[in-house]
């Protein structure tokens, strides 16, 4: 939720975020605070951070802009998505942010990047973003305004009610299924939150798609269920795992430990 801040506080946070001499933890604290603000200053700072030499900070800044659903950020986010000199994890978050903002003006570029971006994780994210924009357009009023119980803007709307946890598990783990449907099953399982649902989410750490695995780790961080600790620790220790999956596993373990 956005809140009012003094001009001095806003300026301090923007400067702290963009000061490369600051410890990364301090810069992240500033980023998380700016995510709760609105206006040109926070937007400009986050957009500048989305091109920071630290891929970790840059991808988090792009993610924050998507969570803010700031339409004014679209042109710069599109520039990030098109810039193949940037790390795929940053381009991926720019595509996800465009999907989260959800305006049809982004469809053309998302389609271009789906076809042309060399990174599989970026292609898959563009596919998700396109499906999310289309889903929002076709959703009923109640569906389109549904708020996540975790107050996050998710890359896919949760699968519609009526599917059992076992059906959702099978959908999530089905390697032949479309990525959007698997994401929708993931968020429905998260919202269920029961032991069997959590077990199904943990099982999905073994799927083939690195993009989906990273989202599974993110969801396990949201759930903050200690039953996931061992599996997430295994992901973090696996040096052959995709860096964005290990990153999300580390963040999830931090969330669980702090619960």
Short mmCIF file of N, CA and C in Angstrom, two decimals, residues 40-129:
data_model
loop_
_atom_site.label_atom_id
_atom_site.label_comp_id
_atom_site.label_asym_id
_atom_site.label_seq_id
_atom_site.Cartn_x
_atom_site.Cartn_y
_atom_site.Cartn_z
N UNK A 40 7.26 10.59 -9.43
CA UNK A 40 8.38 10.61 -10.37
C UNK A 40 9.70 10.20 -9.72
N UNK A 41 9.95 10.69 -8.49
CA UNK A 41 11.22 10.41 -7.85
C UNK A 41 11.48 8.93 -7.62
N UNK A 42 10.59 8.24 -6.90
CA UNK A 42 10.77 6.80 -6.71
C UNK A 42 10.82 6.03 -8.02
N UNK A 43 9.97 6.41 -8.98
CA UNK A 43 9.97 5.71 -10.26
C UNK A 43 11.31 5.86 -10.97
N UNK A 44 11.82 7.08 -11.03
CA UNK A 44 13.10 7.31 -11.71
C UNK A 44 14.22 6.54 -11.03
N UNK A 45 14.23 6.53 -9.72
CA UNK A 45 15.28 5.83 -9.00
C UNK A 45 15.21 4.33 -9.26
N UNK A 46 14.03 3.77 -9.23
CA UNK A 46 13.88 2.33 -9.46
C UNK A 46 14.23 1.98 -10.91
N UNK A 47 13.86 2.83 -11.84
CA UNK A 47 14.19 2.56 -13.24
C UNK A 47 15.70 2.65 -13.46
N UNK A 48 16.35 3.59 -12.79
CA UNK A 48 17.81 3.66 -12.90
C UNK A 48 18.44 2.42 -12.27
N UNK A 49 17.87 1.98 -11.16
CA UNK A 49 18.39 0.78 -10.50
C UNK A 49 18.18 -0.47 -11.34
N UNK A 50 17.18 -0.45 -12.21
CA UNK A 50 16.93 -1.61 -13.07
C UNK A 50 18.02 -1.81 -14.11
N UNK A 51 18.96 -0.88 -14.18
CA UNK A 51 20.13 -1.03 -15.07
C UNK A 51 21.42 -1.00 -14.25
N UNK A 52 21.31 -1.28 -12.98
CA UNK A 52 22.48 -1.29 -12.10
C UNK A 52 23.42 -2.43 -12.47
N UNK A 53 24.72 -2.26 -12.26
CA UNK A 53 25.66 -3.36 -12.53
C UNK A 53 25.37 -4.62 -11.72
N UNK A 54 24.73 -4.47 -10.56
CA UNK A 54 24.33 -5.64 -9.79
C UNK A 54 23.05 -6.22 -10.39
N UNK A 55 23.17 -7.39 -11.00
CA UNK A 55 21.98 -8.03 -11.58
C UNK A 55 20.93 -8.33 -10.53
N UNK A 56 21.38 -8.63 -9.32
CA UNK A 56 20.45 -8.91 -8.23
C UNK A 56 19.60 -7.69 -7.92
N UNK A 57 20.25 -6.55 -7.78
CA UNK A 57 19.52 -5.31 -7.48
C UNK A 57 18.66 -4.90 -8.67
N UNK A 58 19.21 -5.02 -9.86
CA UNK A 58 18.49 -4.60 -11.06
C UNK A 58 17.20 -5.39 -11.25
N UNK A 59 17.27 -6.70 -11.05
CA UNK A 59 16.07 -7.51 -11.27
C UNK A 59 15.04 -7.22 -10.19
N UNK A 60 15.49 -6.92 -8.96
CA UNK A 60 14.54 -6.61 -7.88
C UNK A 60 13.86 -5.26 -8.13
N UNK A 61 14.60 -4.33 -8.72
CA UNK A 61 14.01 -3.03 -9.04
C UNK A 61 12.92 -3.18 -10.11
N UNK A 62 13.18 -3.99 -11.13
CA UNK A 62 12.18 -4.23 -12.16
C UNK A 62 10.95 -4.93 -11.56
N UNK A 63 11.20 -5.90 -10.67
CA UNK A 63 10.10 -6.59 -9.99
C UNK A 63 9.25 -5.60 -9.20
N UNK A 64 9.91 -4.69 -8.48
CA UNK A 64 9.19 -3.71 -7.67
C UNK A 64 8.29 -2.83 -8.53
N UNK A 65 8.78 -2.42 -9.69
CA UNK A 65 7.97 -1.57 -10.58
C UNK A 65 6.73 -2.32 -11.07
N UNK A 66 6.87 -3.62 -11.30
CA UNK A 66 5.70 -4.40 -11.67
C UNK A 66 4.70 -4.50 -10.54
N UNK A 67 5.20 -4.70 -9.32
CA UNK A 67 4.31 -4.78 -8.16
C UNK A 67 3.59 -3.46 -7.91
N UNK A 68 4.25 -2.36 -8.24
CA UNK A 68 3.63 -1.04 -8.10
C UNK A 68 2.59 -0.78 -9.19
N UNK A 69 2.68 -1.54 -10.28
CA UNK A 69 1.77 -1.40 -11.43
C UNK A 69 1.72 0.05 -11.93
N UNK A 70 2.91 0.62 -12.07
CA UNK A 70 3.06 2.01 -12.48
C UNK A 70 3.15 2.08 -14.01
N UNK A 71 2.07 2.51 -14.65
CA UNK A 71 2.04 2.56 -16.11
C UNK A 71 3.08 3.51 -16.68
N UNK A 72 3.46 4.52 -15.92
CA UNK A 72 4.46 5.47 -16.40
C UNK A 72 5.83 4.81 -16.59
N UNK A 73 6.01 3.65 -15.98
CA UNK A 73 7.30 2.95 -16.09
C UNK A 73 7.39 2.08 -17.34
N UNK A 74 6.30 1.94 -18.07
CA UNK A 74 6.28 1.01 -19.20
C UNK A 74 7.36 1.29 -20.25
N UNK A 75 7.52 2.52 -20.74
CA UNK A 75 8.54 2.74 -21.79
C UNK A 75 9.94 2.31 -21.35
N UNK A 76 10.32 2.63 -20.12
CA UNK A 76 11.66 2.27 -19.66
C UNK A 76 11.77 0.76 -19.46
N UNK A 77 10.72 0.12 -18.95
CA UNK A 77 10.75 -1.34 -18.79
C UNK A 77 10.84 -2.03 -20.15
N UNK A 78 10.17 -1.49 -21.14
CA UNK A 78 10.28 -2.05 -22.48
C UNK A 78 11.71 -1.92 -22.99
N UNK A 79 12.36 -0.80 -22.65
CA UNK A 79 13.76 -0.64 -23.03
C UNK A 79 14.65 -1.67 -22.38
N UNK A 80 14.39 -1.99 -21.13
CA UNK A 80 15.15 -3.03 -20.43
C UNK A 80 14.94 -4.38 -21.10
N UNK A 81 13.69 -4.70 -21.41
CA UNK A 81 13.39 -5.99 -22.04
C UNK A 81 14.09 -6.13 -23.39
N UNK A 82 14.19 -5.06 -24.14
CA UNK A 82 14.79 -5.12 -25.47
C UNK A 82 16.32 -5.14 -25.45
N UNK A 83 16.91 -4.75 -24.33
CA UNK A 83 18.37 -4.58 -24.25
C UNK A 83 19.04 -5.93 -23.96
N UNK A 84 19.52 -6.58 -25.00
CA UNK A 84 20.12 -7.91 -24.85
C UNK A 84 21.47 -7.88 -24.16
N UNK A 85 22.00 -6.68 -23.88
CA UNK A 85 23.25 -6.60 -23.13
C UNK A 85 23.00 -6.82 -21.64
N UNK A 86 21.75 -6.70 -21.21
CA UNK A 86 21.41 -6.91 -19.81
C UNK A 86 21.24 -8.40 -19.54
N UNK A 87 21.44 -8.78 -18.30
CA UNK A 87 21.35 -10.19 -17.92
C UNK A 87 19.92 -10.71 -18.11
N UNK A 88 19.78 -11.96 -18.54
CA UNK A 88 18.43 -12.51 -18.74
C UNK A 88 17.52 -12.39 -17.52
N UNK A 89 18.08 -12.48 -16.30
CA UNK A 89 17.24 -12.39 -15.12
C UNK A 89 16.62 -10.99 -14.99
N UNK A 90 17.33 -9.98 -15.51
CA UNK A 90 16.81 -8.61 -15.47
C UNK A 90 15.74 -8.44 -16.56
N UNK A 91 16.03 -8.95 -17.75
CA UNK A 91 15.04 -8.87 -18.83
C UNK A 91 13.78 -9.65 -18.46
N UNK A 92 13.98 -10.79 -17.81
CA UNK A 92 12.84 -11.59 -17.36
C UNK A 92 11.95 -10.77 -16.42
N UNK A 93 12.54 -10.07 -15.47
CA UNK A 93 11.73 -9.29 -14.53
C UNK A 93 11.06 -8.11 -15.21
N UNK A 94 11.71 -7.54 -16.22
CA UNK A 94 11.06 -6.46 -16.97
C UNK A 94 9.83 -6.98 -17.69
N UNK A 95 9.93 -8.16 -18.30
CA UNK A 95 8.77 -8.75 -18.96
C UNK A 95 7.67 -9.07 -17.97
N UNK A 96 8.05 -9.61 -16.81
CA UNK A 96 7.05 -9.93 -15.79
C UNK A 96 6.38 -8.65 -15.30
N UNK A 97 7.17 -7.58 -15.15
CA UNK A 97 6.61 -6.30 -14.70
C UNK A 97 5.59 -5.76 -15.70
N UNK A 98 5.90 -5.89 -16.98
CA UNK A 98 4.95 -5.43 -18.01
C UNK A 98 3.65 -6.23 -17.92
N UNK A 99 3.76 -7.53 -17.66
CA UNK A 99 2.57 -8.33 -17.48
C UNK A 99 1.79 -7.92 -16.25
N UNK A 100 2.50 -7.60 -15.17
CA UNK A 100 1.85 -7.19 -13.93
C UNK A 100 1.11 -5.86 -14.10
N UNK A 101 1.73 -4.94 -14.84
CA UNK A 101 1.05 -3.66 -15.11
C UNK A 101 -0.18 -3.91 -15.98
N UNK A 102 -0.04 -4.81 -16.95
CA UNK A 102 -1.19 -5.39 -17.61
C UNK A 102 -1.88 -4.56 -18.68
N UNK A 103 -1.16 -3.66 -19.33
CA UNK A 103 -1.79 -2.84 -20.37
C UNK A 103 -1.53 -3.43 -21.75
N UNK A 104 -2.53 -3.32 -22.61
CA UNK A 104 -2.44 -3.94 -23.93
C UNK A 104 -1.36 -3.32 -24.81
N UNK A 105 -0.92 -2.10 -24.47
CA UNK A 105 0.13 -1.45 -25.27
C UNK A 105 1.43 -2.24 -25.24
N UNK A 106 1.61 -3.13 -24.26
CA UNK A 106 2.84 -3.90 -24.15
C UNK A 106 2.81 -5.19 -24.97
N UNK A 107 1.67 -5.54 -25.52
CA UNK A 107 1.52 -6.83 -26.20
C UNK A 107 2.48 -6.98 -27.37
N UNK A 108 2.61 -5.94 -28.18
CA UNK A 108 3.44 -6.03 -29.38
C UNK A 108 4.88 -6.37 -29.03
N UNK A 109 5.47 -5.65 -28.07
CA UNK A 109 6.85 -5.90 -27.71
C UNK A 109 7.02 -7.27 -27.05
N UNK A 110 6.07 -7.66 -26.23
CA UNK A 110 6.15 -8.97 -25.58
C UNK A 110 6.15 -10.09 -26.63
N UNK A 111 5.35 -9.92 -27.68
CA UNK A 111 5.33 -10.90 -28.76
C UNK A 111 6.67 -10.93 -29.49
N UNK A 112 7.23 -9.74 -29.72
CA UNK A 112 8.55 -9.68 -30.39
C UNK A 112 9.61 -10.39 -29.56
N UNK A 113 9.63 -10.12 -28.26
CA UNK A 113 10.64 -10.72 -27.40
C UNK A 113 10.41 -12.21 -27.23
N UNK A 114 9.17 -12.64 -27.22
CA UNK A 114 8.85 -14.07 -27.16
C UNK A 114 9.50 -14.79 -28.33
N UNK A 115 9.49 -14.16 -29.50
CA UNK A 115 10.03 -14.78 -30.70
C UNK A 115 11.54 -14.60 -30.84
N UNK A 116 12.09 -13.50 -30.28
CA UNK A 116 13.47 -13.14 -30.61
C UNK A 116 14.46 -13.25 -29.47
N UNK A 117 14.02 -13.20 -28.23
CA UNK A 117 14.98 -13.22 -27.13
C UNK A 117 15.66 -14.58 -27.05
N UNK A 118 16.98 -14.61 -26.92
CA UNK A 118 17.69 -15.90 -26.94
C UNK A 118 17.56 -16.70 -25.65
N UNK A 119 17.10 -16.08 -24.57
CA UNK A 119 17.03 -16.77 -23.27
C UNK A 119 15.67 -17.42 -23.09
N UNK A 120 15.67 -18.71 -22.79
CA UNK A 120 14.42 -19.44 -22.62
C UNK A 120 13.57 -18.85 -21.51
N UNK A 121 14.23 -18.46 -20.40
CA UNK A 121 13.46 -17.94 -19.28
C UNK A 121 12.76 -16.62 -19.62
N UNK A 122 13.38 -15.84 -20.51
CA UNK A 122 12.73 -14.59 -20.96
C UNK A 122 11.57 -14.91 -21.89
N UNK A 123 11.78 -15.85 -22.81
CA UNK A 123 10.69 -16.27 -23.69
C UNK A 123 9.48 -16.75 -22.89
N UNK A 124 9.74 -17.60 -21.90
CA UNK A 124 8.64 -18.13 -21.09
C UNK A 124 7.94 -17.03 -20.30
N UNK A 125 8.70 -16.05 -19.84
CA UNK A 125 8.11 -14.94 -19.10
C UNK A 125 7.24 -14.08 -20.01
N UNK A 126 7.69 -13.86 -21.23
CA UNK A 126 6.87 -13.11 -22.19
C UNK A 126 5.56 -13.84 -22.47
N UNK A 127 5.63 -15.16 -22.59
CA UNK A 127 4.42 -15.95 -22.79
C UNK A 127 3.46 -15.77 -21.62
N UNK A 128 4.00 -15.82 -20.41
CA UNK A 128 3.18 -15.63 -19.22
C UNK A 128 2.56 -14.24 -19.19
N UNK A 129 3.37 -13.23 -19.49
CA UNK A 129 2.88 -11.85 -19.46
C UNK A 129 1.76 -11.64 -20.47
#
